[in-house]
XYZ file of N, CA and C in Angstrom:
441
model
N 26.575 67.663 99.344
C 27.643 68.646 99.415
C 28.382 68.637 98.083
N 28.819 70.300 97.465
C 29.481 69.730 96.427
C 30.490 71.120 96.599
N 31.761 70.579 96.022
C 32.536 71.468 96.000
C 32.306 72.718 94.839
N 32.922 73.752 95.838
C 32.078 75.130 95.784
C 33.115 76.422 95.286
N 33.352 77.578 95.201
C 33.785 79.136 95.482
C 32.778 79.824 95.639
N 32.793 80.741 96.467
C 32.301 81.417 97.196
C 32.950 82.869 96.877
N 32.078 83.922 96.836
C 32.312 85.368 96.353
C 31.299 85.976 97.644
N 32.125 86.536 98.339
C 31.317 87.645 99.112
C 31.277 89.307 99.133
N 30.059 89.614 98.370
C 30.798 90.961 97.881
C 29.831 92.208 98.926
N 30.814 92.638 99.204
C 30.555 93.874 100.279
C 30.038 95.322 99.150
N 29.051 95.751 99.379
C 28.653 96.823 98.762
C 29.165 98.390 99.502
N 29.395 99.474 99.186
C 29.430 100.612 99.685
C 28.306 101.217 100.797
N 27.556 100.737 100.355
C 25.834 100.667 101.397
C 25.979 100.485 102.520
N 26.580 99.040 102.508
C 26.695 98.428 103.939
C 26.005 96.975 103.011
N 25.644 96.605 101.778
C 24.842 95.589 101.919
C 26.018 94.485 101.407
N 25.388 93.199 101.813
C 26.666 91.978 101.576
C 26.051 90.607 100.870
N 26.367 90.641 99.593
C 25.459 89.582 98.500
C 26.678 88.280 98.925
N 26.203 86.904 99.011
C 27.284 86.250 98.147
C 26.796 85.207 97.047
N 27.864 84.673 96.552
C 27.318 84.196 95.090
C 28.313 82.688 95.269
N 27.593 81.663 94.960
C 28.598 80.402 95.078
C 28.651 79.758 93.709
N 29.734 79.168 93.390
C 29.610 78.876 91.648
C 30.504 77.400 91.892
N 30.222 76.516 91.178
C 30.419 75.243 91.088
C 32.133 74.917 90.555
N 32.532 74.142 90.505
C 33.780 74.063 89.771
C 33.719 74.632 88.207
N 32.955 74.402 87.549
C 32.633 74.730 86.357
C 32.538 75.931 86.099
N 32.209 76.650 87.382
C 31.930 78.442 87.232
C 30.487 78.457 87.109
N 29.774 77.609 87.623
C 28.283 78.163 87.105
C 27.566 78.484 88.544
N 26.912 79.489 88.496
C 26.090 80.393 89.467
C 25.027 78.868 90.439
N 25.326 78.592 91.747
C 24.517 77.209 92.415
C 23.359 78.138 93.512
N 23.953 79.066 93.546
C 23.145 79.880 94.833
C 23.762 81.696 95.243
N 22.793 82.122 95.761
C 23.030 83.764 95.902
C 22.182 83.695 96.818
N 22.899 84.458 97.729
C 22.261 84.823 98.905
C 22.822 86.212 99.225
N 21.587 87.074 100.123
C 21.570 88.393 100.550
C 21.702 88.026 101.891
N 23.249 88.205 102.509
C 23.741 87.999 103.708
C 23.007 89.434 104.436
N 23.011 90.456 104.156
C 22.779 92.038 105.122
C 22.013 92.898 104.057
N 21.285 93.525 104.472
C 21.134 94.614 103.625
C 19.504 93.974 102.658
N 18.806 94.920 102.058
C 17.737 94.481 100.713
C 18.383 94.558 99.513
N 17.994 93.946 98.687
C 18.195 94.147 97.172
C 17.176 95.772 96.949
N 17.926 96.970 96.629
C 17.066 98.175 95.870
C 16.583 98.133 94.819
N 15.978 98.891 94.464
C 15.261 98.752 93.398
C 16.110 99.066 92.450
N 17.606 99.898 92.271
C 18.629 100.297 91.393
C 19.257 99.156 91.743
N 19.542 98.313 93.076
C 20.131 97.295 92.836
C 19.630 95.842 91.309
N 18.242 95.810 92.023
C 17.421 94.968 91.172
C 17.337 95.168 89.646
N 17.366 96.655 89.033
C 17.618 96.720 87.570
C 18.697 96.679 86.977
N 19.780 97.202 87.579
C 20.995 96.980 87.877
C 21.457 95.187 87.244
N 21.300 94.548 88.283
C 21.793 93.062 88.355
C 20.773 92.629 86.950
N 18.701 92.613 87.335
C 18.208 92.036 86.166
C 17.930 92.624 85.104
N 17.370 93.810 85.031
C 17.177 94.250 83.620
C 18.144 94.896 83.080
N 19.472 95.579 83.857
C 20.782 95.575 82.497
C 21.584 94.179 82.646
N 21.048 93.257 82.693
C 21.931 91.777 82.948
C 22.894 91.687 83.369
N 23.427 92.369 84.843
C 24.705 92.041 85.021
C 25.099 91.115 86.282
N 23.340 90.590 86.411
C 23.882 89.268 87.435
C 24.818 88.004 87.231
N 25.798 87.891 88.278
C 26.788 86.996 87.705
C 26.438 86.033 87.446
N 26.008 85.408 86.437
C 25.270 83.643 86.222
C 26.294 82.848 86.107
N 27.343 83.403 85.619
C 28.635 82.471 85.582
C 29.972 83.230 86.645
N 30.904 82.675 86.887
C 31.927 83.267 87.533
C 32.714 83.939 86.848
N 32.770 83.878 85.678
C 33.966 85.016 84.479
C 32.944 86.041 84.852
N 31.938 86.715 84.799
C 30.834 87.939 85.343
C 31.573 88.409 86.487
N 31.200 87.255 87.520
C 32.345 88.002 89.258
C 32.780 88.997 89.288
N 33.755 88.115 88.344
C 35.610 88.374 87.764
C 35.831 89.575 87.488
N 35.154 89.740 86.561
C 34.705 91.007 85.968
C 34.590 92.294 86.658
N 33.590 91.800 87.116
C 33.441 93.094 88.776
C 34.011 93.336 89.122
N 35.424 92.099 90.024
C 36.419 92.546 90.370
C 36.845 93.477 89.690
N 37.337 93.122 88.460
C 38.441 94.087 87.832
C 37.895 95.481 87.815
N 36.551 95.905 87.271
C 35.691 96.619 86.893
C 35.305 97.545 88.196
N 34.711 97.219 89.141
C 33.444 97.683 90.013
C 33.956 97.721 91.364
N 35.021 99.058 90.919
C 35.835 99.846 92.451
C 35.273 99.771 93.499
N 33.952 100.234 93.677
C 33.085 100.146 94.572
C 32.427 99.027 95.412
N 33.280 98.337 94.938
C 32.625 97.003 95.281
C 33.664 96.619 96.252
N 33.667 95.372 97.198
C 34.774 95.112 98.095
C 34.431 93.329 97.934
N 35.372 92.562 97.419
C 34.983 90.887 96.576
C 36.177 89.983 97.047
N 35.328 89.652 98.583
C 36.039 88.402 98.943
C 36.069 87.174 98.224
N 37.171 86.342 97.886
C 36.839 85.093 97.486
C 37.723 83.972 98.693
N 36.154 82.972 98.465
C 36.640 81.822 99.445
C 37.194 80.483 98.553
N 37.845 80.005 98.765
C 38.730 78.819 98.272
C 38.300 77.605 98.283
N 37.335 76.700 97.264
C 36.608 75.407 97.667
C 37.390 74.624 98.792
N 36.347 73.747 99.443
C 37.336 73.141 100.648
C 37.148 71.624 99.475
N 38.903 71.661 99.497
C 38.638 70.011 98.821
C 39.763 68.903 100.222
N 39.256 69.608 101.502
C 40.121 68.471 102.316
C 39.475 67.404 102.332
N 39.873 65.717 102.888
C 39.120 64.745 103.079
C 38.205 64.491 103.150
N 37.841 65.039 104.715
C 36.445 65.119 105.199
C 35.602 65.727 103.949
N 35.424 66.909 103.478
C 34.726 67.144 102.045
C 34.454 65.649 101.033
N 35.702 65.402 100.896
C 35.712 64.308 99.853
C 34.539 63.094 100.517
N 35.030 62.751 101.673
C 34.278 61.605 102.290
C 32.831 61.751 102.263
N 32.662 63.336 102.840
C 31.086 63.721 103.098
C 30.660 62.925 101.481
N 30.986 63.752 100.274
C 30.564 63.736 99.406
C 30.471 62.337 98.711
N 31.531 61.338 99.229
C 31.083 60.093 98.205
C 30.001 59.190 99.525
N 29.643 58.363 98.600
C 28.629 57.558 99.009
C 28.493 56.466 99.623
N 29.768 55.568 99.464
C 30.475 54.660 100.229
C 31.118 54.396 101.814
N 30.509 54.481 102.596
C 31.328 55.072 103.716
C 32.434 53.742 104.126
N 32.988 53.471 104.237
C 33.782 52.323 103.804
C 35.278 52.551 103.796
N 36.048 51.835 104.979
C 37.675 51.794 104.787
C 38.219 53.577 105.178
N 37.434 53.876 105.778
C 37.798 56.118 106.118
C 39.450 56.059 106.004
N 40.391 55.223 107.113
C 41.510 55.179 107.140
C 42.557 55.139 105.890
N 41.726 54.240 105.307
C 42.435 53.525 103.949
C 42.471 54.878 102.934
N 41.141 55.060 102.992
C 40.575 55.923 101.938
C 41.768 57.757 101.987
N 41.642 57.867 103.252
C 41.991 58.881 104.173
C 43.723 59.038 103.933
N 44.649 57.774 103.949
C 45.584 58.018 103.699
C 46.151 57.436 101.926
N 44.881 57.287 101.160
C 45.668 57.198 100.050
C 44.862 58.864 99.109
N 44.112 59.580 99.804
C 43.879 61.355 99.743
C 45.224 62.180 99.736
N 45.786 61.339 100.958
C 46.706 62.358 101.392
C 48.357 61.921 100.351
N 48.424 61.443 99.439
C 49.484 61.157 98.469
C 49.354 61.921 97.096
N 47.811 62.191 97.250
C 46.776 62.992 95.896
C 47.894 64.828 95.913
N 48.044 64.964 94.749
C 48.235 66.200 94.354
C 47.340 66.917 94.548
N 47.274 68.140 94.660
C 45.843 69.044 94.448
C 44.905 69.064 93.405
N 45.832 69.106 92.296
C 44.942 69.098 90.789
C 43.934 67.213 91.364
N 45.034 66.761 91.347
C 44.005 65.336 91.507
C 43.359 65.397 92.584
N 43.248 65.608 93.487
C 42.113 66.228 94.282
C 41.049 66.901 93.803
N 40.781 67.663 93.173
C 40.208 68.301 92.515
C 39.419 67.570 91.637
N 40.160 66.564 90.695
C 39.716 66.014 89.969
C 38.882 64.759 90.913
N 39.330 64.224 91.894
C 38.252 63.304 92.486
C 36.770 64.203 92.845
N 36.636 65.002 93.429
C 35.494 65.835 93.586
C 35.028 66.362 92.556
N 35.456 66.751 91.200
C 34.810 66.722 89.873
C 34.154 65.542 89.544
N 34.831 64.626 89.309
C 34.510 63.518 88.492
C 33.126 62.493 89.653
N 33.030 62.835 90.620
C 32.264 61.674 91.484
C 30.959 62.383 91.493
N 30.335 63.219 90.903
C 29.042 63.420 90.080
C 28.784 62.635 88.851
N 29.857 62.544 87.766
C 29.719 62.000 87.068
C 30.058 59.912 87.324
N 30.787 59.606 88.196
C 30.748 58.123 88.423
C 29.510 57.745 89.295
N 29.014 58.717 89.884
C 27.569 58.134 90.476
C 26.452 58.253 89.929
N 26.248 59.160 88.508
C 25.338 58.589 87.711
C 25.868 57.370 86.517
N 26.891 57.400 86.549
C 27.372 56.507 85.540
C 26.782 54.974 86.535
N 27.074 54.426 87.884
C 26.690 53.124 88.818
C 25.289 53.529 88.501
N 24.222 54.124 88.875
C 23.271 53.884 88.689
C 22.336 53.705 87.565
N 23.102 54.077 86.519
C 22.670 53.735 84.874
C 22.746 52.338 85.547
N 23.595 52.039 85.212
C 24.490 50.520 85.206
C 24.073 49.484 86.424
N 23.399 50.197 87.274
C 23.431 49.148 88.739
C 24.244 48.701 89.310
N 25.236 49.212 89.047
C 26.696 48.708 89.664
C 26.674 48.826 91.026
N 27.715 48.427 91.979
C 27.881 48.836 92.961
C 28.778 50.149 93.623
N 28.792 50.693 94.558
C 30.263 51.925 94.449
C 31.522 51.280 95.058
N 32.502 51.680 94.471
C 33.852 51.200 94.855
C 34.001 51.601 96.208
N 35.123 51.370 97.119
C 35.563 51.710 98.396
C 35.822 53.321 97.720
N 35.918 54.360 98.347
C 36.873 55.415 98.149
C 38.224 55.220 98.012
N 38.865 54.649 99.034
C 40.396 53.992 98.633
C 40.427 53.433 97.242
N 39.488 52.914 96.804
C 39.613 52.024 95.341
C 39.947 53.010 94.229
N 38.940 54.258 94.431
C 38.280 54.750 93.676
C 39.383 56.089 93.238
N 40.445 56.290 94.962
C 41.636 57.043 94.134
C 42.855 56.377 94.059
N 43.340 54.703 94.770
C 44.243 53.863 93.978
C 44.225 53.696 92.568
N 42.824 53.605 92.288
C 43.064 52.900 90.814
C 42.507 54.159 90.212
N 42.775 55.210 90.311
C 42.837 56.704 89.771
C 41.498 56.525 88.866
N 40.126 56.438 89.572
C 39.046 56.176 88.565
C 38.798 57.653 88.458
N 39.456 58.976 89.051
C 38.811 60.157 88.758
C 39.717 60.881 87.255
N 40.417 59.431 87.096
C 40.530 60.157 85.582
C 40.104 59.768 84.473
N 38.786 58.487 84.618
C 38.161 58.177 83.752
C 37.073 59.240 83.585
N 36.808 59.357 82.082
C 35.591 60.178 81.823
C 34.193 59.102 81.778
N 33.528 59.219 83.575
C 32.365 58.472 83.195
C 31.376 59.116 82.576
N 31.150 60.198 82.020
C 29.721 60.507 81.011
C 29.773 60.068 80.127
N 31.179 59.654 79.671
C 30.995 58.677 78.154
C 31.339 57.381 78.332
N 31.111 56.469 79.690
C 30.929 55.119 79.774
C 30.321 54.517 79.762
């Protein structure tokens, strides 16, 4: 599981694309909820390039592409997310109420950064911290790609 936004864009047609983009803004998955991709859809998006590969593209649309109708969904960064996502299952309670002292931005930043501390343990062979450890001792503001 990784934290996500979600764009669901309603076409005039009736057809309903959505597009999910990573924290970073980068394009993870597209899916055709209703409707086919046309063949004006298909040159459209690939051969005048205006498939969104990144989320500033979306964006764009929004502002741009009246015709269009562009729900956006809000990454879920509650607990449970966080927990699913680390690897440790270990101390939930502990872990659970030192989440809930976390600002949002630092929230955020724990679900950023725990891609990068779980390849950083397995370079290393380390072991994984408790989750409680891991936002007491604020390790989501170390930069592990350069540790």
């Amino acid at each position: 599981m990784s934290l996500t936004r979600t764009y669901t864009v309603k076409i005039e047609a009736g057809d309903i694309w959505q597009f999910k983009y990573n924290l970073n803004g980068f394009l993870i998955a597209f899916n055709v909820l209703e409707g086919e991709i046309s063949q004006a859809h298909s040159d459209w998006l690939f051969v005048k390039g205006k498939f969104p590969y990144h989320e500033d593209k979306i964006k764009d649309w929004q502002k741009k592409l009246k015709q269009l109708t562009i729900e956006v969904g809000e990454p879920d960064i509650s607990f449970d997310s966080l927990w699913n996502l680390y690897d440790n299952k270990v101390s939930k309670f502990d872990a659970n109420k030192a989440f809930n002292k976390l600002s949002q931005a630092d929230r955020i930043k724990c679900f950023m950064t725990i891609p990068g501390y779980k390849k950083y343990l397995f370079k290393k062979g380390t072991g994984t911290a408790h989750l409680a450890t891991f936002i007491n001792k604020q390790y989501y503001n170390d930069d592990w790609t350069k540790a």
